[in-house]
Structure formats: structure tokens, C-alpha cells
Amino acid sequence: MCKLTLLSINSKLSKSVKLYGDQILTAGLFLAPHKLSGRNVCPFSGHCAQACVMEFAGRQVTAPVRNAQIRRTKLYFENRTEFFDQWYDDIGRLVRKAKREDKTVYVRNNGASDLDFSNWADEFRQVEFYDYTKRLDFISRKLSGRWPVNYALTYSYSERAES
């Protein structure tokens, strides 16, 4: 068991790496989607916000999960130092567990958000980060080589994206 405070290991993420079998340890950060916490964590969301699976699907809508998402989001905006201290601790726990079990760690920082975590990825070269994004500035940085090599991005089109 790996006790995490901000990141979570859930079935949705586990399914996404099913191809790799037992070689992968994955976790994700799930903040409150869109503006649910009173803060917009998806600055380029458009029509997708009205149909966001994080708003209505599965365990995401239960009170304990929703409250945890809101708590994490508020911590991110109100006490960034504490937030990243906990994030670092969680990543460290995953890395140690993966080392013991001879696995590769994959972390999705934006399970329900689209924030910039690229500044911290270089500190965990042994971790493979990945995210979906609607942010063309992220894609531009990735294509120009100004994005961590261990941080994969998949562009998700938005009608609000700047051209």
C-alpha cells in the first residue's frame, strides 16, 4: 500500500496503462473540475465544461470524492508551498514503491484540470508525466523543446483555443 495525500491511484488510470501489465505504477492528481471549487482550473475549456465527465460520472460525484477534490484545489490556490510539499512527498512515495517493485512511475497531474506542472517535472527524471491539454502555449513549448522530456502532452481541441 502506498499512502498518498494529493495523488490517487484509481481504476480509471490503471485501465489507461493496462497494455503494460505489472510494469507500471500510475497515479493522478484530481482537482475539482472546471470552476466547481470557485477557481477555474481549466482556463481554455469551452463547451466541454458542460459535458465534463468529471462533473457527473462514477465515484467523482460522491460527496467524499468531491470534497477531497475541492480541498485539494483550494490548497493549490491558497497555499502553494504546502500543496507542492505534499505533491513532492506523494511522488517520492511512488518512486520508492516503484523501485522496490521494479516498475516505472507514470503521473497524470491534470486529471480534471489544465494547470502548468512542467516546472517540477525535471526534479523527477525517473517519473513519466503525461497530460491532456487544451493549452496551445504548452504545445508550443513542447514542440520548441522548452518542455521537460519526461512530460508527454496530448492536445485536446477547444473552440476557445487561440489560433
Backbone as ProteinMPNN parsed JSONL, in Angstrom:
{"seq_chain_A": "MCKLTLLSINSKLSKSVKLYGDQILTAGLFLAPHKLSGRNVCPFSGHCAQACVMEFAGRQVTAPVRNAQIRRTKLYFENRTEFFDQWYDDIGRLVRKAKREDKTVYVRNNGASDLDFSNWADEFRQVEFYDYTKRLDFISRKLSGRWPVNYALTYSYSERAES", "coords_chain_A": {"N_chain_A": [[0.842, -1.191, 0.0], [0.446, 2.243, -0.721], [0.467, 5.189, 0.775], [-1.03, 8.118, -0.086], [-1.373, 11.709, -0.314], [-2.216, 13.847, -2.004], [-2.154, 12.859, -4.63], [-3.788, 10.174, -6.385], [-4.435, 6.701, -6.763], [-6.238, 5.114, -9.051], [-8.925, 3.212, -10.613], [-9.531, 4.162, -13.17], [-7.163, 5.367, -14.134], [-5.497, 3.145, -13.982], [-6.562, 1.488, -15.942], [-5.783, 2.845, -18.215], [-3.159, 2.223, -18.609], [-3.079, -0.434, -19.03], [-2.014, -2.019, -21.052], [0.65, -2.357, -20.419], [0.816, -4.063, -18.32], [2.075, -5.421, -15.332], [4.231, -3.705, -15.114], [3.979, -1.059, -14.618], [3.332, 1.722, -12.475], [0.886, 3.858, -11.63], [-0.492, 7.122, -11.028], [-2.662, 9.876, -10.247], [-3.511, 13.38, -10.182], [-6.344, 14.784, -9.044], [-8.125, 17.508, -9.211], [-10.845, 19.743, -8.338], [-13.153, 19.815, -10.935], [-13.184, 22.187, -13.658], [-14.843, 25.0, -12.68], [-15.77, 24.273, -10.222], [-14.795, 24.522, -7.602], [-14.817, 27.184, -7.218], [-12.68, 28.308, -8.346], [-11.142, 28.562, -11.505], [-9.858, 25.854, -13.008], [-9.406, 25.024, -15.523], [-8.502, 26.81, -17.867], [-8.908, 27.103, -20.666], [-11.204, 25.792, -21.29], [-14.206, 25.036, -22.993], [-17.152, 24.341, -24.549], [-16.885, 21.802, -23.582], [-16.877, 21.912, -20.808], [-19.515, 21.828, -20.055], [-20.19, 19.238, -20.441], [-18.44, 17.721, -19.03], [-16.952, 14.81, -17.989], [-15.975, 14.522, -15.464], [-17.722, 15.887, -13.925], [-20.057, 14.436, -13.635], [-19.822, 11.626, -13.65], [-19.47, 8.295, -12.382], [-17.626, 7.539, -9.368], [-16.765, 10.088, -8.975], [-18.742, 11.875, -8.348], [-19.561, 11.473, -5.782], [-19.969, 12.579, -2.403], [-17.647, 12.403, -0.592], [-15.476, 12.157, -2.435], [-15.812, 14.404, -4.086], [-15.58, 16.462, -2.159], [-12.9, 16.076, -1.405], [-11.624, 16.712, -3.806], [-12.25, 19.437, -4.017], [-11.024, 20.381, -1.677], [-8.287, 19.848, -2.289], [-7.988, 21.53, -4.503], [-8.447, 24.084, -3.418], [-6.271, 24.157, -1.662], [-4.173, 24.19, -3.523], [-4.496, 26.769, -4.679], [-4.51, 28.453, -2.437], [-2.421, 27.842, -0.69], [0.265, 27.324, -1.934], [2.858, 26.429, -1.348], [2.546, 24.441, 0.684], [0.908, 22.724, -0.779], [2.678, 21.828, -2.854], [4.67, 20.693, -1.279], [3.305, 18.457, -0.27], [2.724, 17.211, -2.713], [5.321, 16.635, -3.664], [6.061, 14.802, -1.655], [4.217, 12.73, -2.167], [4.988, 11.956, -4.783], [7.565, 11.092, -4.227], [7.001, 8.872, -2.552], [5.724, 7.204, -4.419], [7.84, 6.771, -6.221], [9.699, 5.411, -4.594], [8.195, 3.095, -3.99], [7.857, 2.069, -6.584], [10.502, 1.522, -7.212], [11.111, -0.518, -5.383], [9.432, -2.458, -6.406], [10.263, -2.762, -8.968], [9.191, -1.141, -11.114], [7.872, 1.285, -13.46], [7.087, 4.665, -12.943], [4.21, 6.513, -13.689], [2.657, 9.62, -13.891], [-0.229, 11.508, -13.923], [-0.812, 14.739, -13.823], [-2.905, 16.476, -14.302], [-5.707, 15.448, -13.932], [-8.274, 16.415, -13.875], [-8.005, 18.999, -14.607], [-6.14, 21.775, -16.042], [-3.499, 22.807, -15.608], [-0.2, 24.26, -15.117], [2.351, 22.155, -14.571], [4.887, 21.765, -15.355], [7.303, 22.902, -14.484], [8.247, 21.429, -12.357], [8.699, 18.862, -13.15], [11.257, 18.199, -14.065], [12.666, 17.644, -11.774], [12.063, 15.1, -11.127], [13.194, 12.962, -12.817], [12.99, 10.228, -13.175], [10.339, 9.71, -13.349], [7.542, 9.41, -15.459], [5.625, 11.821, -16.725], [2.349, 12.746, -17.789], [-0.237, 14.321, -19.688], [-3.416, 15.565, -20.824], [-4.207, 18.394, -22.756], [-5.61, 21.622, -23.428], [-4.223, 23.77, -23.98], [-2.525, 25.795, -26.059], [-0.131, 27.127, -25.632], [1.313, 25.365, -24.045], [1.68, 23.248, -25.841], [3.16, 24.527, -27.829], [5.52, 25.137, -26.379], [6.356, 22.526, -25.853], [6.837, 21.557, -28.48], [8.908, 23.247, -29.22], [10.968, 22.432, -27.668], [11.157, 23.424, -25.118], [10.082, 22.17, -22.893], [9.747, 19.714, -20.37], [11.444, 16.642, -21.054], [10.458, 14.315, -20.019], [7.718, 14.568, -19.888], [4.83, 14.019, -21.308], [2.455, 15.257, -23.658], [-0.894, 15.44, -24.783], [-2.785, 16.937, -27.179], [-5.918, 18.423, -26.788], [-8.505, 19.523, -28.506], [-10.054, 22.748, -28.321], [-12.751, 24.938, -28.811], [-12.174, 27.409, -27.959], [-9.507, 27.805, -28.171], [-6.641, 29.72, -28.923], [-5.659, 30.946, -32.084]], "CA_chain_A": [[0.0, 0.0, 0.0], [1.181, 3.49, -0.842], [-0.406, 6.239, 1.294], [-0.842, 9.374, -0.8], [-2.224, 12.773, 0.2], [-2.805, 14.598, -3.118], [-2.319, 11.976, -5.782], [-4.563, 8.972, -6.111], [-4.302, 5.572, -7.664], [-7.612, 4.679, -9.242], [-9.153, 2.254, -11.697], [-9.502, 4.86, -14.458], [-5.767, 5.476, -14.553], [-4.952, 1.798, -14.152], [-7.016, 0.99, -17.242], [-5.072, 3.526, -19.291], [-1.833, 1.622, -18.802], [-3.298, -1.879, -18.993], [-1.137, -2.654, -22.038], [1.971, -2.607, -19.855], [0.729, -5.067, -17.264], [2.596, -5.139, -13.991], [5.452, -2.903, -15.186], [3.613, 0.341, -14.435], [2.655, 2.237, -11.286], [0.353, 5.134, -12.079], [-1.295, 7.909, -10.094], [-3.087, 11.142, -10.826], [-3.988, 14.469, -9.341], [-7.696, 15.162, -9.443], [-8.667, 18.7, -8.58], [-12.26, 19.937, -8.662], [-13.191, 20.194, -12.348], [-13.582, 23.5, -14.176], [-14.988, 26.063, -11.672], [-16.54, 23.715, -9.107], [-14.261, 24.993, -6.322], [-14.799, 28.636, -7.219], [-11.481, 28.67, -9.12], [-11.139, 27.908, -12.81], [-8.642, 25.054, -13.203], [-9.349, 24.698, -16.959], [-8.673, 28.138, -18.447], [-9.316, 27.097, -22.071], [-12.364, 24.939, -21.512], [-15.314, 25.654, -23.712], [-18.362, 23.535, -24.438], [-16.575, 20.568, -22.846], [-17.193, 22.104, -19.393], [-20.915, 21.47, -19.844], [-20.332, 17.788, -20.54], [-17.236, 17.144, -18.423], [-17.195, 13.538, -17.318], [-15.607, 14.691, -14.058], [-18.848, 16.524, -13.236], [-21.246, 13.604, -13.449], [-19.617, 10.187, -13.843], [-18.857, 7.387, -11.414], [-17.376, 7.94, -7.984], [-16.411, 11.506, -8.933], [-19.86, 12.692, -7.874], [-19.868, 11.204, -4.38], [-19.573, 13.683, -1.526], [-16.254, 12.351, -0.125], [-14.552, 12.421, -3.547], [-15.991, 15.807, -4.475], [-14.986, 17.296, -1.102], [-11.442, 15.95, -1.499], [-11.202, 17.491, -4.977], [-12.354, 20.863, -3.665], [-9.968, 20.649, -0.687], [-7.002, 19.902, -2.996], [-7.978, 22.723, -5.357], [-8.257, 25.243, -2.547], [-4.887, 24.123, -1.191], [-3.331, 24.623, -4.648], [-4.598, 28.209, -4.877], [-4.361, 29.226, -1.211], [-1.153, 27.557, -0.008], [1.035, 26.614, -2.956], [4.009, 25.765, -0.722], [2.07, 23.197, 1.298], [0.451, 21.857, -1.858], [3.806, 21.166, -3.512], [5.328, 19.814, -0.297], [2.554, 17.198, -0.282], [2.902, 16.629, -4.041], [6.665, 16.051, -3.645], [6.017, 13.608, -0.791], [3.489, 11.682, -2.896], [5.842, 11.469, -5.877], [8.646, 10.334, -3.583], [6.454, 7.575, -2.134], [5.527, 6.398, -5.626], [9.162, 6.402, -6.752], [10.252, 4.361, -3.718], [7.405, 1.876, -4.212], [8.195, 1.568, -7.913], [11.86, 0.966, -7.154], [11.01, -1.809, -4.685], [8.675, -3.403, -7.226], [10.846, -2.724, -10.31], [8.171, -0.602, -12.005], [8.016, 2.658, -13.928], [6.027, 5.53, -12.429], [3.544, 7.464, -14.576], [1.794, 10.521, -13.125], [-1.049, 12.472, -14.657], [-1.047, 15.847, -12.893], [-4.15, 17.177, -14.61], [-6.797, 14.507, -14.151], [-9.512, 17.181, -14.063], [-7.574, 20.396, -14.663], [-5.209, 22.062, -17.131], [-2.557, 23.732, -14.981], [1.189, 24.052, -15.517], [3.202, 21.439, -13.624], [6.127, 21.449, -16.066], [8.494, 23.382, -13.768], [8.674, 20.482, -11.335], [8.938, 17.537, -13.737], [12.698, 17.938, -14.177], [13.187, 17.148, -10.499], [11.73, 13.682, -11.031], [13.524, 12.41, -14.141], [12.61, 8.815, -13.236], [8.888, 9.655, -13.475], [6.974, 9.812, -16.746], [4.415, 12.609, -16.546], [1.547, 12.868, -19.003], [-1.47, 15.079, -19.535], [-4.164, 16.106, -21.948], [-4.256, 19.842, -22.583], [-6.219, 22.477, -24.439], [-3.386, 24.965, -23.976], [-1.578, 25.859, -27.166], [1.176, 27.554, -25.129], [2.016, 24.144, -23.626], [2.056, 22.509, -27.052], [4.232, 25.303, -28.445], [6.734, 24.906, -25.588], [6.756, 21.135, -26.077], [7.386, 21.44, -29.832], [10.144, 24.026, -29.326], [11.988, 21.864, -26.781], [11.169, 24.114, -23.818], [9.169, 21.404, -22.04], [10.516, 18.554, -19.891], [11.399, 15.472, -21.943], [9.704, 13.257, -19.347], [6.35, 15.048, -19.713], [4.103, 13.886, -22.572], [1.212, 16.005, -23.779], [-1.819, 15.15, -25.872], [-3.616, 18.117, -27.385], [-7.362, 18.215, -26.819], [-9.006, 20.737, -29.134], [-11.113, 23.553, -27.737], [-13.186, 26.022, -29.685], [-11.649, 28.635, -27.369], [-8.056, 27.873, -28.378], [-6.176, 30.84, -29.744], [-5.016, 30.472, -33.32]], "C_chain_A": [[0.879, 1.243, 0.0], [0.253, 4.621, -0.421], [-0.057, 7.563, 0.628], [-1.794, 10.429, -0.264], [-2.914, 13.573, -0.913], [-3.093, 13.716, -4.322], [-3.174, 10.784, -5.388], [-4.273, 7.926, -7.171], [-5.71, 5.031, -7.834], [-7.755, 3.796, -10.472], [-9.113, 2.914, -13.065], [-8.072, 4.953, -14.98], [-5.153, 4.107, -14.805], [-5.349, 1.204, -15.498], [-6.211, 1.605, -18.378], [-3.69, 2.948, -19.549], [-1.903, 0.099, -18.794], [-2.377, -2.64, -19.948], [0.21, -3.073, -21.451], [1.971, -3.603, -18.702], [1.28, -4.583, -15.947], [3.847, -4.267, -13.989], [5.228, -1.45, -14.804], [2.98, 0.581, -13.071], [2.174, 3.63, -11.677], [-0.493, 5.8, -11.003], [-1.665, 9.213, -10.779], [-3.527, 12.134, -9.776], [-5.336, 14.908, -9.874], [-8.168, 16.335, -8.602], [-10.149, 18.784, -8.931], [-12.348, 20.456, -10.093], [-13.715, 21.605, -12.593], [-13.652, 24.526, -13.048], [-15.712, 25.582, -10.42], [-16.081, 24.234, -7.747], [-14.345, 26.507, -6.175], [-13.583, 29.191, -7.954], [-11.511, 27.905, -10.431], [-9.813, 27.18, -13.021], [-8.468, 24.628, -14.659], [-9.539, 25.991, -17.75], [-9.123, 28.166, -19.909], [-10.487, 26.163, -22.344], [-13.444, 25.74, -22.223], [-16.564, 24.844, -23.467], [-18.119, 22.263, -23.618], [-16.928, 20.694, -21.363], [-18.629, 21.695, -19.077], [-21.127, 19.959, -19.84], [-19.164, 17.048, -19.897], [-17.583, 15.879, -17.627], [-16.865, 13.636, -15.823], [-16.729, 15.345, -13.25], [-19.968, 15.548, -12.891], [-21.018, 12.098, -13.471], [-19.006, 9.492, -12.625], [-18.717, 7.939, -10.011], [-17.045, 9.421, -7.849], [-17.521, 12.365, -8.333], [-20.229, 12.414, -6.416], [-19.317, 12.325, -3.504], [-18.12, 13.578, -1.051], [-15.238, 12.675, -1.235], [-14.622, 13.884, -3.95], [-15.357, 16.735, -3.442], [-13.469, 17.242, -1.138], [-10.913, 16.751, -2.683], [-11.205, 18.989, -4.666], [-11.263, 21.235, -2.67], [-8.601, 20.775, -1.366], [-6.894, 21.161, -3.854], [-7.754, 23.98, -4.529], [-6.823, 25.3, -2.016], [-3.944, 24.622, -2.29], [-3.34, 26.15, -4.766], [-4.28, 29.017, -3.62], [-3.053, 28.982, -0.469], [-0.281, 26.697, -0.92], [2.226, 25.862, -2.359], [3.596, 24.442, -0.106], [1.605, 22.204, 0.237], [1.631, 21.109, -2.468], [4.65, 20.339, -2.553], [4.636, 18.449, -0.29], [2.718, 16.472, -1.614], [4.267, 15.944, -4.135], [6.691, 14.766, -2.817], [5.332, 12.446, -1.509], [4.339, 11.094, -4.021], [6.975, 10.625, -5.302], [8.184, 8.956, -3.131], [6.262, 6.646, -3.33], [6.85, 5.909, -6.196], [9.778, 5.291, -5.907], [9.514, 3.038, -3.904], [7.754, 1.254, -5.562], [9.587, 0.935, -7.929], [11.844, -0.408, -6.485], [10.383, -2.876, -5.574], [9.163, -3.463, -8.677], [9.808, -2.299, -11.354], [8.551, 0.807, -12.454], [6.823, 3.462, -13.443], [5.539, 6.469, -13.527], [2.599, 8.299, -13.724], [1.083, 11.462, -14.076], [-1.431, 13.576, -13.68], [-2.391, 16.523, -13.094], [-5.256, 16.185, -14.939], [-8.125, 15.201, -14.385], [-9.202, 18.669, -14.14], [-6.643, 20.568, -15.859], [-4.235, 23.141, -16.655], [-1.127, 23.358, -15.355], [2.008, 23.421, -14.385], [4.589, 21.169, -14.211], [7.387, 21.862, -15.303], [9.049, 22.369, -12.784], [9.029, 19.113, -11.9], [10.421, 17.196, -13.824], [13.3, 17.366, -12.892], [12.916, 15.664, -10.289], [11.94, 13.026, -12.388], [13.098, 10.951, -14.287], [11.103, 8.615, -13.374], [8.489, 10.113, -14.876], [5.656, 10.529, -16.463], [3.661, 12.65, -17.87], [0.251, 13.601, -18.699], [-2.129, 15.305, -20.881], [-4.235, 17.601, -21.695], [-4.989, 20.51, -23.734], [-5.362, 23.728, -24.639], [-2.342, 24.915, -25.09], [-0.197, 26.332, -26.708], [1.975, 26.346, -24.63], [2.529, 23.384, -24.844], [3.215, 23.218, -27.752], [5.556, 25.101, -27.71], [7.258, 23.493, -25.795], [7.444, 20.995, -27.437], [8.71, 22.185, -29.993], [11.253, 23.493, -28.418], [12.091, 22.541, -25.431], [10.182, 23.475, -22.846], [9.937, 20.176, -21.577], [10.343, 17.328, -20.797], [10.603, 14.331, -21.329], [8.241, 13.652, -19.087], [5.651, 15.042, -21.077], [2.808, 14.682, -22.523], [0.413, 15.486, -24.959], [-2.741, 16.351, -25.989], [-5.074, 17.716, -27.516], [-7.989, 19.52, -27.3], [-10.1, 21.417, -28.313], [-11.483, 24.64, -28.735], [-12.683, 27.366, -29.179], [-10.158, 28.806, -27.589], [-7.711, 29.052, -29.285], [-5.494, 30.285, -30.987], [-3.666, 31.107, -33.521]], "O_chain_A": [[1.926, 1.279, 0.646], [-0.654, 4.984, -1.17], [1.06, 8.066, 0.759], [-2.891, 10.105, 0.191], [-4.081, 13.938, -0.771], [-4.147, 13.821, -4.949], [-3.271, 10.431, -4.213], [-3.917, 8.234, -8.309], [-6.312, 4.544, -6.877], [-6.826, 3.654, -11.266], [-8.697, 2.281, -14.035], [-7.811, 4.648, -16.144], [-4.374, 3.936, -15.743], [-4.559, 0.497, -16.123], [-5.98, 0.953, -19.397], [-3.116, 3.171, -20.616], [-0.895, -0.574, -18.574], [-2.004, -3.781, -19.674], [0.834, -4.023, -21.924], [3.029, -3.941, -18.173], [0.988, -3.473, -15.502], [4.47, -4.109, -12.939], [6.186, -0.688, -14.679], [2.201, -0.233, -12.576], [2.986, 4.49, -12.02], [-1.122, 5.134, -10.182], [-1.051, 9.601, -11.773], [-3.867, 11.779, -8.647], [-5.452, 15.349, -11.017], [-8.557, 16.181, -7.444], [-10.649, 17.989, -9.728], [-11.686, 21.437, -10.432], [-14.551, 22.131, -11.858], [-12.611, 24.895, -12.503], [-16.213, 26.394, -9.642], [-16.895, 24.371, -6.834], [-13.987, 27.053, -5.132], [-13.472, 30.4, -8.159], [-11.868, 26.727, -10.459], [-8.771, 27.813, -13.191], [-7.498, 23.949, -14.997], [-10.633, 26.243, -18.254], [-9.676, 29.174, -20.35], [-10.734, 25.786, -23.489], [-13.562, 26.954, -22.062], [-16.993, 24.675, -22.326], [-19.051, 21.716, -23.028], [-17.245, 19.692, -20.721], [-18.925, 21.267, -17.961], [-22.118, 19.462, -19.304], [-18.931, 15.876, -20.192], [-18.408, 15.906, -16.714], [-17.431, 12.9, -15.014], [-16.682, 15.352, -12.02], [-20.743, 15.793, -11.966], [-21.984, 11.35, -13.317], [-18.142, 10.041, -11.941], [-19.559, 8.695, -9.529], [-17.042, 9.957, -6.741], [-17.258, 13.47, -7.859], [-21.125, 13.062, -5.876], [-18.307, 12.944, -3.84], [-17.407, 14.58, -1.098], [-14.26, 13.384, -0.996], [-13.59, 14.529, -4.134], [-14.672, 17.691, -3.806], [-12.813, 18.261, -0.923], [-9.871, 17.399, -2.58], [-10.269, 19.709, -5.017], [-10.64, 22.289, -2.8], [-7.839, 21.693, -1.062], [-5.834, 21.782, -3.923], [-6.959, 24.841, -4.904], [-6.233, 26.377, -1.933], [-3.021, 25.389, -2.016], [-2.283, 26.757, -4.936], [-3.824, 30.156, -3.725], [-2.62, 29.835, 0.306], [-0.116, 25.497, -0.697], [2.562, 24.772, -2.822], [4.237, 23.421, -0.353], [1.867, 21.005, 0.333], [1.591, 19.884, -2.587], [5.287, 19.374, -2.975], [5.298, 17.411, -0.301], [2.837, 15.247, -1.64], [4.369, 14.817, -4.621], [7.273, 13.764, -3.232], [5.813, 11.314, -1.465], [4.399, 9.876, -4.189], [7.3, 9.565, -5.837], [8.904, 7.974, -3.311], [6.59, 5.461, -3.27], [6.962, 4.755, -6.608], [10.321, 4.33, -6.452], [10.14, 1.98, -3.969], [7.927, 0.039, -5.66], [9.806, -0.078, -8.592], [12.484, -1.346, -6.962], [10.752, -4.048, -5.508], [8.555, -4.131, -9.514], [9.578, -2.998, -12.341], [9.446, 1.433, -11.886], [5.684, 3.002, -13.519], [6.329, 7.129, -14.201], [1.831, 7.759, -12.928], [1.699, 12.119, -14.915], [-2.277, 13.373, -12.809], [-2.953, 17.082, -12.152], [-5.693, 16.091, -16.086], [-9.013, 14.639, -15.027], [-10.034, 19.502, -13.781], [-6.39, 19.617, -16.6], [-4.159, 24.231, -17.222], [-0.879, 22.26, -15.853], [2.314, 24.067, -13.383], [5.376, 20.426, -13.626], [8.433, 21.232, -15.461], [10.221, 22.452, -12.414], [9.606, 18.287, -11.193], [10.801, 16.035, -13.674], [14.324, 16.684, -12.929], [13.472, 15.046, -9.381], [10.986, 12.588, -13.031], [12.869, 10.485, -15.403], [10.636, 7.483, -13.502], [9.034, 11.082, -15.405], [4.69, 9.912, -16.015], [4.266, 12.596, -18.94], [-0.287, 13.512, -17.595], [-1.488, 15.245, -21.93], [-4.314, 18.033, -20.545], [-4.984, 20.022, -24.864], [-5.74, 24.634, -25.383], [-1.413, 24.109, -25.065], [0.807, 25.979, -27.327], [3.197, 26.315, -24.781], [3.674, 22.934, -24.87], [4.15, 22.566, -28.217], [6.596, 24.915, -28.343], [8.466, 23.285, -25.901], [8.51, 20.387, -27.536], [9.543, 21.796, -30.812], [12.355, 24.042, -28.399], [13.019, 22.263, -24.671], [9.528, 24.17, -22.07], [10.727, 19.639, -22.353], [9.238, 17.024, -21.246], [10.119, 13.462, -22.054], [7.607, 13.126, -18.172], [5.852, 15.941, -21.894], [2.153, 14.77, -21.484], [0.97, 15.137, -26.001], [-3.398, 16.738, -25.023], [-5.419, 16.794, -28.255], [-7.996, 20.512, -26.571], [-10.946, 20.765, -27.702], [-10.619, 25.19, -29.418], [-12.758, 28.363, -29.898], [-9.595, 29.841, -27.232], [-8.397, 29.333, -30.268], [-4.823, 29.255, -30.924], [-2.991, 30.821, -34.509]]}, "name": "protein", "num_of_chains": 1, "seq": "MCKLTLLSINSKLSKSVKLYGDQILTAGLFLAPHKLSGRNVCPFSGHCAQACVMEFAGRQVTAPVRNAQIRRTKLYFENRTEFFDQWYDDIGRLVRKAKREDKTVYVRNNGASDLDFSNWADEFRQVEFYDYTKRLDFISRKLSGRWPVNYALTYSYSERAES"}
